[in-house]
Short mmCIF file of C-alpha atoms in Angstrom, two decimals:
data_model
loop_
_atom_site.label_atom_id
_atom_site.label_comp_id
_atom_site.label_asym_id
_atom_site.label_seq_id
_atom_site.Cartn_x
_atom_site.Cartn_y
_atom_site.Cartn_z
CA MET A 1 -72.14 -43.67 32.22
CA LEU A 2 -72.36 -44.15 28.45
CA SER A 3 -75.52 -45.80 29.01
CA ARG A 4 -77.13 -43.24 31.01
CA LEU A 5 -76.20 -40.72 28.10
CA ARG A 6 -77.40 -43.05 25.29
CA HIS A 7 -80.86 -42.75 26.97
CA ASP A 8 -81.06 -39.32 25.35
CA PHE A 9 -78.39 -39.33 22.76
CA ASP A 10 -78.33 -42.39 20.50
CA ALA A 11 -74.85 -41.60 18.75
CA VAL A 12 -72.72 -41.02 22.09
CA THR A 13 -69.60 -43.18 22.10
CA ALA A 14 -66.47 -43.10 24.32
CA SER A 15 -64.77 -41.97 21.20
CA LYS A 16 -66.94 -38.79 21.15
CA VAL A 17 -66.47 -38.35 25.12
CA ARG A 18 -62.87 -38.54 24.59
CA PHE A 19 -63.05 -36.10 21.67
CA LEU A 20 -64.71 -33.62 23.90
CA GLU A 21 -62.09 -34.23 26.55
CA GLU A 22 -59.58 -33.57 24.19
CA LYS A 23 -61.08 -30.00 23.27
CA GLY A 24 -61.20 -29.43 26.89
CA LEU A 25 -64.72 -29.19 27.54
CA ILE A 26 -65.10 -31.95 30.21
CA THR A 27 -62.02 -32.89 32.76
CA PRO A 28 -62.76 -35.99 34.36
CA GLN A 29 -60.98 -36.98 37.53
CA ARG A 30 -58.21 -39.86 37.04
CA THR A 31 -57.84 -42.69 39.64
CA PRO A 32 -54.27 -43.55 40.70
CA ALA A 33 -54.43 -46.09 37.80
CA GLY A 34 -55.13 -43.60 35.48
CA TYR A 35 -58.68 -44.61 34.58
CA ARG A 36 -61.22 -41.81 34.08
CA LYS A 37 -63.86 -41.18 36.80
CA TYR A 38 -66.92 -39.36 36.00
CA THR A 39 -68.99 -37.76 38.64
CA HIS A 40 -72.82 -36.80 38.26
CA ALA A 41 -71.81 -33.28 37.49
CA ASP A 42 -69.62 -34.53 34.73
CA ILE A 43 -72.49 -36.46 33.04
CA GLU A 44 -74.91 -33.48 33.64
CA ARG A 45 -72.08 -31.38 31.93
CA LEU A 46 -72.03 -33.83 29.16
CA ARG A 47 -75.62 -33.75 28.45
CA PHE A 48 -75.76 -29.98 28.36
CA ILE A 49 -72.82 -29.98 25.80
CA LEU A 50 -74.30 -32.78 23.62
CA ALA A 51 -77.62 -31.16 23.51
CA LEU A 52 -76.42 -27.69 22.79
CA GLN A 53 -74.68 -29.25 19.97
CA ARG A 54 -77.16 -31.56 18.46
CA ASP A 55 -80.48 -29.40 19.19
CA ARG A 56 -79.00 -25.81 19.08
CA TYR A 57 -76.27 -26.58 16.11
CA LEU A 58 -73.85 -24.57 18.05
CA PRO A 59 -70.16 -25.41 17.28
CA LEU A 60 -67.93 -26.58 20.12
CA LYS A 61 -66.06 -23.46 20.42
CA VAL A 62 -69.29 -21.45 21.17
CA ILE A 63 -70.34 -24.26 23.71
CA LYS A 64 -66.89 -24.03 25.54
CA GLU A 65 -67.24 -20.28 25.91
CA TYR A 66 -70.51 -20.81 27.50
CA CYS A 67 -69.30 -23.61 29.88
CA GLU A 68 -66.39 -21.46 30.76
CA ALA A 69 -68.58 -18.37 31.32
CA ILE A 70 -70.81 -20.24 33.43
CA ASP A 71 -67.98 -21.62 35.25
CA ARG A 72 -67.05 -17.93 36.21
CA GLY A 73 -70.43 -17.51 37.57
CA GLU A 74 -71.57 -15.33 34.53
CA ARG A 75 -74.73 -16.19 32.18
CA PRO A 76 -74.20 -15.70 28.50
CA GLU A 77 -77.03 -13.78 26.92
CA ASN A 78 -77.82 -16.34 24.21
CA LEU A 79 -77.89 -19.24 26.56
CA PRO A 80 -81.37 -21.16 26.36
CA ALA A 81 -83.92 -19.99 28.99
CA ALA A 82 -83.72 -21.92 32.13
CA ALA A 83 -80.15 -23.07 31.55
CA VAL A 84 -78.42 -21.88 34.71
CA SER A 85 -75.39 -24.42 34.89
CA PRO A 86 -73.78 -27.10 32.80
CA ARG A 87 -73.44 -28.83 35.87
CA MET A 88 -76.86 -28.70 37.30
CA VAL A 89 -79.44 -29.15 34.26
CA SER A 90 -82.75 -28.87 35.53
CA PRO A 91 -85.24 -31.74 34.50
CA GLN A 92 -87.30 -29.39 32.23
CA LEU A 93 -84.45 -28.04 30.66
CA ALA A 94 -82.94 -31.67 29.98
CA GLU A 95 -86.21 -32.77 28.64
CA ASP A 96 -86.56 -29.69 26.38
CA LEU A 97 -82.63 -30.31 25.00
CA SER A 98 -83.19 -33.97 24.83
CA ALA A 99 -86.34 -34.05 22.46
CA ARG A 100 -85.31 -34.18 18.93
CA THR A 101 -86.15 -31.21 16.29
CA ARG A 102 -89.71 -30.48 16.66
CA ARG A 103 -91.78 -31.28 14.01
CA LEU A 104 -94.74 -29.01 12.86
CA SER A 105 -97.72 -29.46 10.38
CA ALA A 106 -98.24 -26.98 7.90
CA LEU A 107 -101.29 -25.38 9.85
CA GLU A 108 -98.97 -25.25 13.09
CA LEU A 109 -95.97 -23.57 11.01
CA ARG A 110 -98.49 -21.00 9.34
CA ARG A 111 -99.86 -20.18 12.92
CA GLN A 112 -96.49 -19.99 14.80
CA ALA A 113 -94.82 -17.77 11.82
CA GLN A 114 -98.03 -15.73 11.08
CA ALA A 115 -97.85 -16.73 7.44
CA PRO A 116 -100.54 -16.86 5.17
CA SER A 117 -101.24 -20.23 2.99
CA GLU A 118 -100.14 -18.70 -0.34
CA LEU A 119 -96.81 -17.58 1.04
CA LEU A 120 -96.12 -21.02 2.48
CA GLN A 121 -96.97 -22.57 -1.02
CA LYS A 122 -94.58 -20.34 -2.43
CA LEU A 123 -91.61 -20.91 -0.33
CA VAL A 124 -92.21 -24.86 -0.87
CA SER A 125 -92.30 -24.13 -4.88
CA PHE A 126 -88.93 -22.33 -4.81
CA GLY A 127 -87.44 -24.72 -2.58
CA LEU A 128 -87.05 -22.29 0.35
CA ILE A 129 -88.45 -24.71 2.86
CA SER A 130 -88.99 -28.61 2.37
CA PRO A 131 -91.25 -30.77 4.37
CA VAL A 132 -90.18 -34.05 5.33
CA ASP A 133 -93.06 -36.70 5.46
CA GLY A 134 -95.72 -33.64 5.47
CA TYR A 135 -93.96 -32.09 8.33
CA TYR A 136 -91.78 -29.08 8.89
CA ASN A 137 -88.97 -28.30 11.36
CA GLU A 138 -87.81 -25.39 13.25
CA HIS A 139 -85.41 -24.24 10.62
CA ASP A 140 -88.46 -23.89 8.39
CA LEU A 141 -89.91 -21.93 10.83
CA ALA A 142 -87.19 -19.36 11.33
CA ALA A 143 -87.07 -19.24 7.37
CA VAL A 144 -90.85 -18.65 6.94
CA ARG A 145 -90.81 -15.86 9.87
CA SER A 146 -87.93 -14.12 7.74
CA CYS A 147 -89.62 -14.22 4.84
CA VAL A 148 -93.14 -13.02 6.52
CA GLN A 149 -90.75 -10.03 7.31
CA LEU A 150 -89.09 -9.62 3.81
CA GLN A 151 -92.66 -9.74 2.05
CA ALA A 152 -93.70 -6.67 4.26
CA HIS A 153 -91.11 -4.77 2.50
CA GLY A 154 -92.07 -5.80 -0.72
CA ILE A 155 -89.70 -8.85 -1.18
CA GLU A 156 -91.39 -11.92 -2.40
CA PRO A 157 -90.47 -15.46 -2.65
CA ARG A 158 -89.31 -15.34 -6.17
CA HIS A 159 -86.75 -12.70 -5.32
CA LEU A 160 -85.23 -14.95 -2.76
CA ARG A 161 -84.24 -17.91 -5.01
CA ALA A 162 -80.76 -16.73 -4.83
CA PHE A 163 -80.73 -17.60 -1.25
CA ARG A 164 -81.24 -21.30 -1.81
CA VAL A 165 -78.75 -21.31 -4.54
CA ALA A 166 -76.21 -19.56 -2.42
CA ALA A 167 -76.95 -22.03 0.68
CA ASP A 168 -76.43 -24.88 -1.76
CA ARG A 169 -73.08 -23.53 -2.97
CA GLU A 170 -71.85 -23.02 0.77
CA LEU A 171 -72.81 -26.40 1.61
CA SER A 172 -70.99 -27.85 -1.29
CA LEU A 173 -67.77 -25.90 0.02
CA VAL A 174 -68.28 -27.26 3.33
CA GLU A 175 -68.75 -30.84 2.30
CA GLN A 176 -65.47 -30.46 0.10
CA ALA A 177 -63.66 -29.25 3.33
CA ILE A 178 -64.52 -31.88 5.45
CA SER A 179 -64.51 -34.78 2.85
CA PRO A 180 -61.17 -36.15 4.17
CA LEU A 181 -62.72 -36.66 7.71
CA ALA A 182 -66.34 -37.41 6.52
CA SER A 183 -64.78 -40.42 4.41
CA ARG A 184 -63.52 -42.13 7.55
CA ARG A 185 -65.76 -44.70 9.21
CA ASP A 186 -64.65 -44.41 12.72
CA THR A 187 -66.85 -42.35 15.17
CA ALA A 188 -64.20 -39.81 16.40
CA SER A 189 -63.55 -38.78 12.68
CA ARG A 190 -67.30 -38.44 12.10
CA ALA A 191 -67.62 -36.26 15.13
CA ARG A 192 -64.74 -34.05 14.17
CA ALA A 193 -66.23 -33.71 10.68
CA ALA A 194 -69.56 -32.76 11.90
CA GLU A 195 -67.99 -30.11 14.30
CA ALA A 196 -65.77 -28.92 11.24
CA ALA A 197 -69.03 -28.45 9.33
CA ARG A 198 -70.64 -26.21 12.06
CA GLU A 199 -67.73 -24.19 12.35
CA LEU A 200 -67.44 -23.51 8.42
CA SER A 201 -70.95 -23.07 8.43
CA GLU A 202 -70.85 -20.51 11.03
CA ALA A 203 -67.69 -18.99 9.12
CA CYS A 204 -69.64 -18.57 5.97
CA LEU A 205 -72.65 -16.86 7.88
CA THR A 206 -70.31 -14.36 9.70
CA LEU A 207 -68.76 -13.54 6.10
CA HIS A 208 -72.27 -13.19 4.48
CA ARG A 209 -73.20 -10.83 7.37
CA ALA A 210 -70.04 -8.98 7.05
CA LEU A 211 -70.30 -8.22 3.29
CA VAL A 212 -73.88 -7.22 3.61
CA ASN A 213 -73.48 -5.16 6.75
CA GLY A 214 -70.29 -3.29 5.01
CA ARG A 215 -72.61 -2.26 1.81
CA ILE A 216 -75.51 -1.13 3.87
CA ASP A 217 -73.16 1.15 6.40
CA ARG A 218 -72.15 2.89 3.32
CA LEU A 219 -75.74 4.11 2.74
CA ASP A 220 -74.89 6.43 5.53
CA GLU A 221 -71.68 7.99 3.93
#
């Protein structure tokens, strides 16, 4: 079973799978002797969970809610297109989700974000996006698209340096909080550390949105 998953997910281990079982995301059958028995449906469900966690950066809590909703016959609004069921992943969806984060050249990034070259240069100089070996990823694309919208309202990259500083501070808080788990070498601890980091990150973003939206609502008072 693990060999089939490792074809798409290099880091998957027995400890990682047991951790997902512990969290209630998968429930393999048990033989009379107590051994776990994974069916084809279990493997497809694992592929679905691991892909959403790795490539969509979703916390396990959200992924579990997706799985439970789909098991009830529902379809979550934010579920990736073509994802009909965690038990029956289509070949195309499996290929899309199993792919590593897509690399974009500067030209591809500008075209997809509809951003001028000058804006891209400024975002790099202010540390809002950071190419690796000359390429950008989908997070950079999302950042550039946001900056294009902000620039349309007169907000220039130089005004956005505070976001980079705030992001670094939030990351420091997250790293400090997960340090006891991250310092351990076993795979299960690293998996828990990564999951805790995603949950803390989501909590930070939720707090940020709440604070900003709370102030904006006062504009109508």
